[in-house]
Coordinates of C-alpha atoms in Angstrom, one line a residue:
X26 CA 238.4 62.2 8.5
X27 CA 234.7 61.6 8.2
X28 CA 233.2 58.1 8.4
X29 CA 230.2 57.4 6.4
X30 CA 227.7 55.9 8.9
X31 CA 224.5 57.5 7.7
X32 CA 222.7 54.6 6.0
X33 CA 220.5 53.7 9.0
X34 CA 219.8 57.4 9.6
X35 CA 218.8 58.0 6.0
X36 CA 216.7 54.8 5.8
X37 CA 214.7 55.5 8.9
X38 CA 214.1 59.2 8.0
X39 CA 213.2 58.3 4.4
X40 CA 210.7 55.7 5.6
X41 CA 209.0 58.3 7.9
X42 CA 209.0 60.9 5.2
X43 CA 207.5 58.4 2.7
X44 CA 204.6 57.8 5.1
X45 CA 204.0 61.5 5.6
X46 CA 204.0 62.1 1.8
X47 CA 201.6 59.3 1.3
X48 CA 199.2 60.7 3.9
X49 CA 199.6 64.2 2.3
X50 CA 198.6 62.7 -1.0
X51 CA 195.5 60.8 0.1
X52 CA 194.0 63.0 2.8
X53 CA 192.8 65.7 0.3
X54 CA 191.1 63.0 -1.7
X55 CA 189.3 61.7 1.4
X56 CA 188.2 65.1 2.6
X57 CA 187.2 66.4 -0.8
X58 CA 188.3 69.5 -2.7
X59 CA 187.5 71.8 0.2
X60 CA 189.9 70.0 2.6
X61 CA 192.8 70.0 0.4
X62 CA 227.0 43.6 -7.7
X63 CA 227.3 40.7 -6.6
X64 CA 230.8 39.1 -7.3
X65 CA 229.6 35.5 -6.8
X66 CA 230.3 33.0 -4.0
X67 CA 233.7 31.8 -5.1
X68 CA 235.6 34.1 -2.7
X69 CA 236.4 32.3 0.5
X70 CA 236.4 35.6 2.5
X71 CA 232.6 35.7 2.3
X72 CA 230.6 33.9 5.0
X73 CA 228.1 31.3 3.5
X74 CA 225.9 31.0 6.6
X75 CA 196.5 81.4 -4.8
X76 CA 195.9 77.7 -5.1
X77 CA 198.8 77.4 -7.6
X78 CA 201.1 79.2 -5.2
X79 CA 200.1 76.9 -2.3
X80 CA 200.6 73.9 -4.5
X81 CA 204.0 75.1 -5.7
X82 CA 205.1 76.0 -2.2
X83 CA 204.0 72.5 -0.8
X84 CA 205.7 70.9 -3.8
X85 CA 208.9 72.7 -3.0
X86 CA 208.8 71.7 0.6
X87 CA 208.2 68.1 -0.4
X88 CA 211.1 68.3 -2.9
X89 CA 213.5 69.7 -0.3
X90 CA 212.5 67.1 2.4
X91 CA 213.1 64.0 0.3
X92 CA 216.2 62.1 1.2
X93 CA 217.8 59.4 -1.0
X94 CA 218.9 56.2 0.8
X95 CA 222.5 55.5 -0.2
X96 CA 224.2 52.2 -0.1
X97 CA 225.8 51.3 3.1
X98 CA 229.6 51.8 2.9
X99 CA 232.1 49.6 4.6
X100 CA 234.7 52.3 4.7
X101 CA 234.9 56.0 5.5
X102 CA 235.3 59.0 3.2
X103 CA 238.1 61.5 3.0
X104 CA 239.1 63.7 5.9
X105 CA 236.7 66.6 5.1
X106 CA 234.7 64.9 2.4
X107 CA 231.0 64.4 3.4
X108 CA 229.0 61.6 1.9
X109 CA 227.4 62.5 -1.4
X110 CA 223.6 62.6 -1.4
X111 CA 222.3 61.5 -4.8
X112 CA 219.0 62.4 -6.3
X113 CA 216.4 59.6 -6.6
X114 CA 215.3 58.5 -10.0
X115 CA 211.9 60.1 -9.7
X116 CA 213.0 63.1 -7.6
X117 CA 212.6 66.5 -9.3
X118 CA 215.8 68.4 -9.9
X119 CA 216.4 71.2 -7.4
X120 CA 215.7 74.7 -8.7
X121 CA 218.6 76.9 -9.7
X122 CA 220.2 78.4 -6.7
X123 CA 222.7 81.2 -6.1
X124 CA 225.8 79.3 -7.1
X125 CA 228.3 81.7 -5.6
X126 CA 226.5 81.7 -2.3
X127 CA 226.4 77.9 -2.3
X128 CA 230.2 77.7 -3.0
X129 CA 231.0 80.1 -0.2
X130 CA 228.6 78.3 2.2
X131 CA 230.4 75.0 1.4
X132 CA 233.8 76.7 2.1
X133 CA 232.6 78.0 5.4
X134 CA 231.1 74.7 6.7
X135 CA 233.7 72.3 5.3
X136 CA 236.1 72.4 8.3
X137 CA 233.2 71.6 10.7
X138 CA 232.5 68.2 9.0
X139 CA 234.2 65.8 11.4
X140 CA 231.7 63.5 13.1
X141 CA 229.9 60.4 11.8
X142 CA 226.4 61.6 12.5
X143 CA 226.7 64.9 10.5
X144 CA 224.6 65.3 7.4
X145 CA 226.4 66.6 4.3
X146 CA 225.8 70.3 3.9
X147 CA 222.8 71.4 1.9
X148 CA 225.1 73.7 -0.2
X149 CA 227.3 70.7 -1.3
X150 CA 224.3 68.5 -2.1
X151 CA 222.8 71.2 -4.2
X152 CA 226.0 71.9 -6.1
X153 CA 226.5 68.3 -6.9
X154 CA 222.9 68.0 -8.2
X155 CA 223.3 71.2 -10.3
X156 CA 226.5 69.7 -11.9
X157 CA 224.6 66.7 -13.3
X158 CA 223.9 68.8 -16.4
X159 CA 226.5 70.5 -18.7
X160 CA 225.0 73.9 -18.0
X161 CA 225.0 73.4 -14.2
X162 CA 228.6 71.9 -14.2
X163 CA 229.8 75.0 -16.1
X164 CA 228.1 77.3 -13.6
X165 CA 229.7 75.5 -10.7
X166 CA 233.2 75.7 -12.2
X167 CA 232.9 79.4 -13.1
X168 CA 231.7 80.1 -9.6
X169 CA 234.7 78.3 -8.0
X170 CA 237.0 80.4 -10.1
X171 CA 235.1 83.6 -9.3
X172 CA 234.5 83.5 -5.5
X173 CA 237.0 81.3 -3.7
X174 CA 239.1 83.8 -1.7
X175 CA 242.9 83.8 -1.9
X176 CA 243.5 83.9 1.8
X177 CA 241.5 80.8 2.9
X178 CA 243.9 77.8 3.4
X179 CA 241.2 75.4 2.4
X180 CA 240.2 77.2 -0.8
X181 CA 242.1 75.0 -3.3
X182 CA 241.2 71.8 -1.4
X183 CA 237.5 72.7 -1.6
X184 CA 237.8 73.3 -5.3
X185 CA 239.3 69.8 -5.6
X186 CA 236.7 68.3 -3.3
X187 CA 233.7 69.7 -5.1
X188 CA 235.0 68.9 -8.6
X189 CA 236.1 65.4 -7.6
X190 CA 232.6 64.6 -6.3
X191 CA 230.8 66.1 -9.3
X192 CA 230.1 63.9 -12.4
X193 CA 232.7 63.8 -15.1
X194 CA 232.2 66.6 -17.6
X195 CA 231.2 65.7 -21.1
X196 CA 233.4 66.5 -24.1
X197 CA 231.0 69.3 -25.0
X198 CA 231.2 70.8 -21.5
X199 CA 235.0 70.8 -21.6
X200 CA 234.9 72.5 -25.0
X201 CA 232.5 75.1 -23.7
X202 CA 234.7 75.7 -20.6
X203 CA 237.7 76.2 -22.8
X204 CA 235.8 78.8 -24.9
X205 CA 234.5 80.6 -21.8
X206 CA 237.9 80.8 -20.1
X207 CA 239.7 81.8 -23.4
X208 CA 243.1 81.3 -21.8
X209 CA 246.4 82.3 -23.4
X210 CA 249.7 83.8 -22.5
X211 CA 248.2 87.3 -22.6
X212 CA 245.4 86.2 -20.3
X213 CA 248.0 85.2 -17.7
X214 CA 249.2 88.8 -17.5
X215 CA 245.7 90.3 -17.1
X216 CA 244.3 91.1 -13.6
X217 CA 247.8 90.5 -12.1
X218 CA 246.7 92.6 -9.1
X219 CA 243.8 90.1 -8.5
X220 CA 245.7 86.7 -8.2
X221 CA 242.7 84.8 -6.7
X222 CA 241.1 84.4 -10.1
X223 CA 244.3 83.0 -11.6
X224 CA 245.0 80.8 -8.6
X225 CA 241.5 79.3 -8.8
X226 CA 241.7 78.8 -12.6
X227 CA 245.0 76.9 -12.3
X228 CA 243.6 74.8 -9.4
X229 CA 240.5 73.9 -11.5
X230 CA 242.8 73.0 -14.5
X231 CA 244.9 70.8 -12.2
X232 CA 241.9 69.0 -10.7
X233 CA 240.4 68.3 -14.2
X234 CA 243.8 67.1 -15.4
X235 CA 243.9 64.6 -12.5
X236 CA 240.3 63.6 -12.9
X237 CA 240.4 63.0 -16.7
X238 CA 242.6 60.6 -18.5
X239 CA 243.8 59.8 -22.0
X240 CA 242.2 61.7 -24.9
X241 CA 240.1 64.0 -22.7
X242 CA 243.2 65.2 -20.8
X243 CA 245.1 65.6 -24.0
X244 CA 242.2 67.6 -25.6
X245 CA 242.0 69.9 -22.5
X246 CA 245.7 70.9 -22.8
X247 CA 245.1 73.2 -25.7
X248 CA 248.0 75.5 -27.0
X249 CA 246.2 78.4 -25.2
X250 CA 246.0 76.6 -21.9
X251 CA 249.6 75.4 -22.1
X252 CA 250.7 78.9 -22.9
X253 CA 248.7 80.3 -20.0
X254 CA 250.2 77.8 -17.5
X255 CA 253.7 78.4 -18.7
X256 CA 253.4 82.2 -18.5
X257 CA 252.0 81.8 -15.0
X258 CA 255.4 80.5 -13.9
X259 CA 257.0 83.8 -14.6
X260 CA 258.4 85.8 -11.7
X261 CA 255.8 88.5 -12.4
X262 CA 253.1 86.2 -11.2
X263 CA 251.9 85.9 -7.6
X264 CA 253.7 82.9 -5.9
X265 CA 250.4 81.1 -5.3
X266 CA 249.6 81.3 -9.0
X267 CA 253.0 80.0 -9.9
X268 CA 252.5 77.1 -7.4
X269 CA 249.1 75.9 -8.8
X270 CA 250.2 76.4 -12.4
X271 CA 253.1 74.1 -11.8
X272 CA 250.9 71.6 -10.0
X273 CA 248.5 71.7 -13.0
X274 CA 251.3 71.0 -15.4
X275 CA 252.4 68.1 -13.2
X276 CA 248.9 66.6 -13.3
X277 CA 248.6 67.1 -17.1
X278 CA 252.0 65.2 -17.4
X279 CA 250.4 62.1 -15.9
X280 CA 249.3 61.4 -19.5
X281 CA 252.4 60.5 -21.5
X282 CA 251.5 62.6 -24.6
X283 CA 250.9 65.7 -22.4
X284 CA 254.2 65.1 -20.6
X285 CA 256.0 65.1 -23.9
X286 CA 254.2 68.3 -25.0
X287 CA 255.1 70.1 -21.7
X288 CA 258.7 68.9 -21.8
X289 CA 259.2 70.2 -25.3
X290 CA 258.2 73.7 -24.1
X291 CA 261.5 73.9 -22.2
X292 CA 259.8 74.2 -18.9
X293 CA 262.8 72.8 -17.1
X294 CA 264.7 76.1 -17.8
X295 CA 262.2 78.0 -15.7
X296 CA 262.1 75.3 -13.0
X297 CA 265.8 75.6 -12.6
X298 CA 265.3 79.2 -11.5
X299 CA 262.3 78.4 -9.3
X300 CA 264.2 75.5 -7.6
X301 CA 266.3 78.1 -5.8
X302 CA 263.3 78.9 -3.6
X303 CA 263.5 75.5 -1.9
X304 CA 264.7 77.0 1.4
X305 CA 263.1 80.5 1.0
X306 CA 261.9 82.0 4.3
X307 CA 258.7 83.0 2.5
X308 CA 256.7 79.8 3.0
X309 CA 254.7 80.3 -0.2
X310 CA 257.8 80.6 -2.3
X311 CA 259.2 77.6 -0.5
X312 CA 256.3 75.5 -1.7
X313 CA 257.1 76.7 -5.3
X314 CA 260.7 75.7 -4.8
X315 CA 259.8 72.3 -3.4
X316 CA 257.5 71.5 -6.3
X317 CA 259.9 72.8 -8.9
X318 CA 262.7 70.6 -7.5
X319 CA 260.4 67.6 -7.4
X320 CA 259.3 68.1 -11.0
X321 CA 262.9 68.4 -12.2
X322 CA 263.7 65.1 -10.4
X323 CA 260.6 63.2 -11.3
X324 CA 258.9 64.6 -14.4
X325 CA 260.5 67.3 -16.5
X326 CA 264.1 66.1 -16.5
X327 CA 266.9 68.5 -17.8
X328 CA 269.8 67.0 -19.6
X329 CA 273.1 67.5 -17.6
X330 CA 271.3 68.3 -14.3
X331 CA 272.4 66.2 -11.4
X332 CA 269.5 64.6 -9.5
X333 CA 269.0 66.2 -6.1
X334 CA 269.4 62.9 -4.2
X335 CA 272.9 62.5 -5.7
X336 CA 274.1 65.8 -4.2
X337 CA 272.2 66.3 -1.0
X338 CA 274.2 66.0 2.2
X339 CA 272.7 63.3 4.5
X340 CA 275.7 62.8 6.8
X341 CA 274.0 64.0 10.0
X342 CA 270.6 62.5 9.2
X343 CA 269.9 59.1 10.8
X344 CA 266.1 59.2 10.9
X345 CA 263.8 60.4 8.1
X346 CA 260.4 59.8 6.5
X347 CA 260.2 56.3 5.2
X348 CA 259.9 56.3 1.4
X349 CA 259.1 52.6 1.5
X350 CA 256.3 53.0 4.1
X351 CA 254.2 55.7 2.4
X352 CA 251.0 55.9 0.5
X353 CA 251.4 56.3 -3.3
X354 CA 251.1 60.0 -4.1
X355 CA 253.0 61.7 -1.3
X356 CA 256.0 63.7 -2.3
X357 CA 259.1 63.4 0.0
X358 CA 262.1 65.7 -0.3
X359 CA 265.5 64.1 -1.1
X360 CA 266.7 64.7 2.5
X361 CA 263.7 62.8 3.8
X362 CA 262.5 65.4 6.2
X363 CA 259.8 67.3 4.2
X364 CA 256.6 66.0 2.7
X365 CA 253.8 67.4 0.5
X366 CA 250.5 66.1 -0.9
X367 CA 249.1 67.5 -4.1
X368 CA 246.7 64.6 -4.8
X369 CA 243.0 64.6 -4.1
X370 CA 243.5 61.7 -1.6
X371 CA 244.6 61.6 2.0
X372 CA 248.3 60.6 1.9
X373 CA 250.2 59.3 4.9
X374 CA 253.8 58.4 5.9
X375 CA 255.7 57.0 8.9
X376 CA 259.2 57.6 10.1
X377 CA 262.0 55.1 9.6
X378 CA 262.6 54.7 13.4
X379 CA 260.4 52.8 15.8
X380 CA 260.4 53.2 19.6
X381 CA 259.3 50.7 22.3
X382 CA 260.3 52.4 25.6
X383 CA 261.5 55.7 27.0
X384 CA 260.5 59.3 26.3
X385 CA 260.8 60.7 22.8
X386 CA 260.2 64.0 21.1
X387 CA 260.2 65.5 17.6
X388 CA 259.0 68.7 16.0
X389 CA 257.2 69.7 12.8
X390 CA 257.3 73.1 11.1
X391 CA 254.0 74.0 9.4
X392 CA 254.5 75.1 5.8
X393 CA 250.8 75.2 4.9
X394 CA 248.0 75.8 7.4
X395 CA 245.4 73.4 6.0
X396 CA 244.3 69.9 7.1
X397 CA 247.0 67.6 8.3
X398 CA 246.8 64.9 11.0
X399 CA 250.3 64.5 12.6
X400 CA 251.3 62.5 15.6
X401 CA 252.2 58.9 16.5
X402 CA 251.2 55.5 14.9
X403 CA 252.2 51.9 15.1
X404 CA 252.8 49.4 12.3
X405 CA 249.2 48.3 12.6
X406 CA 247.8 51.7 11.7
X407 CA 245.9 51.8 8.3
X408 CA 247.0 53.9 5.4
X409 CA 244.0 53.9 3.1
X410 CA 244.5 57.1 1.2
X411 CA 241.4 56.9 -1.1
X412 CA 239.1 55.9 1.7
X413 CA 240.4 58.7 3.9
X414 CA 242.1 56.6 6.6
X415 CA 245.1 58.4 8.1
X416 CA 246.9 59.0 11.4
X417 CA 244.4 59.1 14.3
X418 CA 241.7 57.2 12.3
X419 CA 242.2 53.8 14.1
X420 CA 242.9 52.5 17.6
X421 CA 246.7 52.3 16.9
X422 CA 247.4 56.0 16.3
X423 CA 246.7 59.5 17.7
X424 CA 247.0 62.8 15.8
X425 CA 247.0 66.6 16.3
X426 CA 245.0 68.6 13.7
X427 CA 245.8 72.3 14.0
X428 CA 243.6 73.5 11.2
X429 CA 240.3 72.2 12.6
X430 CA 241.7 72.4 16.2
X431 CA 241.1 68.7 16.9
X432 CA 242.8 65.6 18.5
X433 CA 242.1 62.4 16.5
X434 CA 241.9 58.9 17.9
X435 CA 240.1 55.9 16.4
X436 CA 238.4 58.0 13.8
X437 CA 236.8 60.2 16.5
X438 CA 237.8 63.7 17.3
X439 CA 237.6 66.1 20.2
X440 CA 238.4 69.8 20.2
X441 CA 241.6 71.2 21.8
X442 CA 242.3 74.7 23.1
X443 CA 245.1 75.7 20.8
X444 CA 244.4 78.4 18.2
X445 CA 244.5 77.4 14.5
X446 CA 248.0 76.8 13.3
X447 CA 249.6 79.0 10.7
X448 CA 252.6 78.9 8.4
X449 CA 255.8 78.9 10.4
X450 CA 254.3 77.5 13.6
X451 CA 256.2 74.7 15.4
X452 CA 254.3 71.7 16.6
X453 CA 255.9 69.5 19.2
X454 CA 255.2 65.8 19.8
X455 CA 256.2 64.0 23.0
X456 CA 255.7 60.3 23.6
X457 CA 256.2 59.1 27.1
X458 CA 256.1 55.3 27.1
X459 CA 256.9 55.1 30.9
X460 CA 253.8 57.1 31.9
X461 CA 251.8 56.0 28.8
X462 CA 251.0 59.4 27.5
X463 CA 251.3 61.7 24.5
X464 CA 251.6 65.4 24.8
X465 CA 251.2 67.9 21.9
X466 CA 252.7 71.4 21.8
X467 CA 252.1 74.5 19.7
X468 CA 255.1 76.8 19.8
X469 CA 255.9 75.5 23.2
X470 CA 252.4 75.6 24.7
X471 CA 251.3 72.1 25.7
X472 CA 247.9 70.5 25.8
X473 CA 246.8 67.9 28.4
X474 CA 248.2 64.5 27.9
X475 CA 246.4 62.0 25.7
X476 CA 246.3 58.4 26.9
X477 CA 243.5 56.5 25.0
X478 CA 245.8 55.0 22.4
X479 CA 247.6 52.9 25.0
X480 CA 244.5 50.7 25.5
X481 CA 245.4 49.2 22.1
X482 CA 249.2 49.7 21.8
X483 CA 252.0 50.1 24.3
X484 CA 255.1 49.9 22.0
X485 CA 256.2 50.0 18.4
X486 CA 255.4 53.7 17.8
X487 CA 256.6 55.8 14.8
X488 CA 256.3 59.5 14.1
X489 CA 253.6 59.7 11.4
X490 CA 251.5 62.2 9.5
X491 CA 248.6 62.4 7.0
X492 CA 248.1 65.2 4.5
X493 CA 245.1 66.6 2.7
X494 CA 245.4 68.2 -0.7
X495 CA 248.1 70.9 -1.1
X496 CA 249.6 70.5 2.4
X497 CA 253.2 70.5 3.3
X498 CA 255.4 70.4 6.5
X499 CA 259.0 69.8 7.6
X500 CA 260.0 67.3 10.3
X501 CA 262.9 67.6 12.8
X502 CA 263.8 64.3 14.4
X503 CA 266.8 65.8 16.1
X504 CA 269.3 66.4 13.3
X505 CA 269.2 70.1 14.3
X506 CA 268.3 71.9 17.5
X507 CA 264.6 72.0 18.5
X508 CA 262.9 75.4 18.8
X509 CA 260.8 74.5 21.8
X510 CA 262.3 71.5 23.6
X511 CA 260.1 70.2 26.6
X512 CA 261.4 70.6 30.1
X513 CA 261.5 66.9 30.9
X514 CA 264.4 64.7 29.8
X515 CA 263.8 63.0 26.4
X516 CA 265.6 61.2 23.6
X517 CA 265.6 62.0 19.9
X518 CA 265.3 59.6 16.9
X519 CA 268.5 61.0 15.4
X520 CA 270.5 60.1 18.4
X521 CA 269.6 56.4 18.4
X522 CA 268.6 55.5 14.9
X523 CA 270.9 54.2 12.1
X524 CA 270.5 54.1 8.4
X525 CA 272.9 52.8 5.8
X526 CA 273.9 55.1 2.9
X527 CA 271.7 53.1 0.7
X528 CA 268.7 53.3 3.0
X529 CA 268.9 57.1 3.0
X530 CA 268.5 57.4 -0.7
X531 CA 265.0 58.5 -1.9
X532 CA 265.0 57.7 -5.6
X533 CA 262.9 59.6 -8.1
X534 CA 259.9 57.6 -9.2
X535 CA 261.1 56.8 -12.7
X536 CA 264.4 55.4 -11.3
X537 CA 262.5 53.4 -8.7
X538 CA 260.2 51.9 -11.4
X539 CA 263.3 51.1 -13.5
X540 CA 264.8 49.2 -10.6
X541 CA 261.5 47.3 -10.0
X542 CA 261.4 46.1 -13.6
X543 CA 264.8 44.5 -13.0
X544 CA 263.5 42.5 -10.0
X545 CA 262.8 38.9 -10.7
X546 CA 260.0 37.4 -8.6
X547 CA 260.7 33.8 -7.5
X548 CA 258.1 31.1 -7.7
X549 CA 256.1 30.2 -4.6
X550 CA 256.1 33.7 -3.1
X551 CA 253.3 35.9 -1.6
X552 CA 251.3 37.6 -4.3
X553 CA 251.2 40.8 -2.3
X554 CA 254.6 41.4 -0.9
X555 CA 256.4 39.1 -3.4
X556 CA 258.9 38.4 -0.6
X557 CA 257.9 35.7 1.9
X558 CA 257.9 32.1 0.9
X559 CA 254.6 30.3 1.2
X560 CA 255.6 27.7 3.7
X561 CA 252.9 28.9 6.1
X562 CA 250.1 30.9 4.4
X563 CA 246.5 31.7 4.1
X564 CA 244.7 30.5 0.9
X565 CA 242.2 32.7 -1.0
X566 CA 240.4 31.5 -4.1
X567 CA 242.3 34.0 -6.3
X568 CA 245.8 34.1 -4.7
X569 CA 248.1 32.9 -2.0
X570 CA 249.2 35.3 0.7
X571 CA 251.9 34.9 3.3
X572 CA 250.8 35.0 7.0
X573 CA 252.1 38.5 7.6
X574 CA 250.2 40.0 4.7
X575 CA 247.0 38.0 5.1
X576 CA 246.5 38.8 8.8
X577 CA 246.7 42.5 8.0
X578 CA 243.8 42.3 5.5
X579 CA 240.3 43.3 6.8
X580 CA 238.6 43.3 3.4
X581 CA 238.9 41.0 0.4
X582 CA 241.2 42.6 -2.2
X583 CA 239.0 41.1 -4.9
X584 CA 235.3 41.8 -3.9
X585 CA 235.9 44.4 -1.1
X586 CA 233.7 42.4 1.3
X587 CA 234.7 42.0 5.0
X588 CA 236.8 38.9 5.5
X589 CA 234.9 36.6 7.9
X590 CA 236.7 33.3 7.4
X591 CA 240.3 32.3 6.6
X592 CA 241.7 29.0 5.6
X593 CA 245.3 28.3 6.8
X594 CA 247.4 25.9 4.9
X595 CA 250.9 24.5 5.5
X596 CA 252.9 24.0 2.3
X597 CA 255.6 21.4 2.3
X598 CA 258.1 22.3 -0.4
X599 CA 261.1 20.2 -1.2

């Protein structure tokens, strides 16, 4: 992740540049021509205590050197998302740049943005500023479709990153984009030997569908675009095109009217065929199979089809990813051992089994080779998906990042010596609570032990992982033989954990929501967990929280300010 800690840096540099600009303005005059939201105070969490060429060149230098002073943020950004530099109200717009070059520059530099003191890349700043007009936004979108290469594992994530940070497109811009792309079923069959264009087009459509809502999303899903996405699911298409066409349809279906429109197209018949790729040895086809199965279970239901959770064999599985301890947009397979993120946020999950002593080991198979942070975390670790907090981003967790070749602890990173991971690689994770060390392995090759997390936590560890957009991996907690078991003696979660048959069930979202609607919330319960009785609680001006929930809060849920004072009350209930 990247923490936004640039406010002081920007402020001091802007002050210096302002002084220099003032001097530059006044010195020629002296020498002559020849020398030339406040939310209020009701919240308790707040603490109350030629010549033209020279002029044009100098003007360009002044323009490029000005730095806007952003508001100080109390939280970090996403894992590879740099802080956005806005243009000041009186700052001239940057001149038109080579958009394709700027997009490729951003793709090249994005994996290097890991430290707090790094400035956002010039290329990204310029692209964001260009996108402030309809014409510039259209240029940026067309460039993303045109130049992002198929083989770069961060390509689709960079498309999402850039579009997510750009201003929302106007209705006119969306209409113009639809006319420029001119998508249809026939267009899906054109340039089949150059799948990058189609992959990027479907990725852009998916990002816009997620970013927009209501009428704008409904208007974007024109008959031509729907036909294009459905034809892209045919077996004649490249698997990566099929994958991102399906993801785009999923995101369009977040709007109920679009969901009905897509469902009426009989998409489920094609997804039934694609679902067979769930265990395909080709990792790209396996992703298509995973998403097809998830869509059939959660979105595009087919009458008469049995839900996967009703038929999956969980007999030998006693530890899995915890579907009740996960951020909101992560997809978890029905057997609980595979996870995927297709959202623009940084999604995290923990295992169901916690360890306090001994030596433990688990493995992960890399399905996608992009940004994931996988390792160990305690219950105190923060899952703040929209702010970019994941595993390794606090003092209670430590993570291995094989894409950027980093070890993460307390939101700081350091390089490791392993090569970049690739699809099919096996990552091993050993936790030795006797020696207070963690060891990471890539295909059996180990790194030096990591020990810094034990200064903050010595027990209560879970296997855990965080996922950037379009990333997927499979966990092995011991239900099947390990590929690269360490030489030392160790235990596995599956040997010691226990789950009831009910605890193993990972319900589709619509069934989970239906069950939640049937739950009656009793009076005098915590307004966050709706579970604990308020016999001992912390009082806030807007709600009552039980002790367990309130002590985990660092910022006020209402005004987002840091909590500095708490008022504890004991409730006597007859």
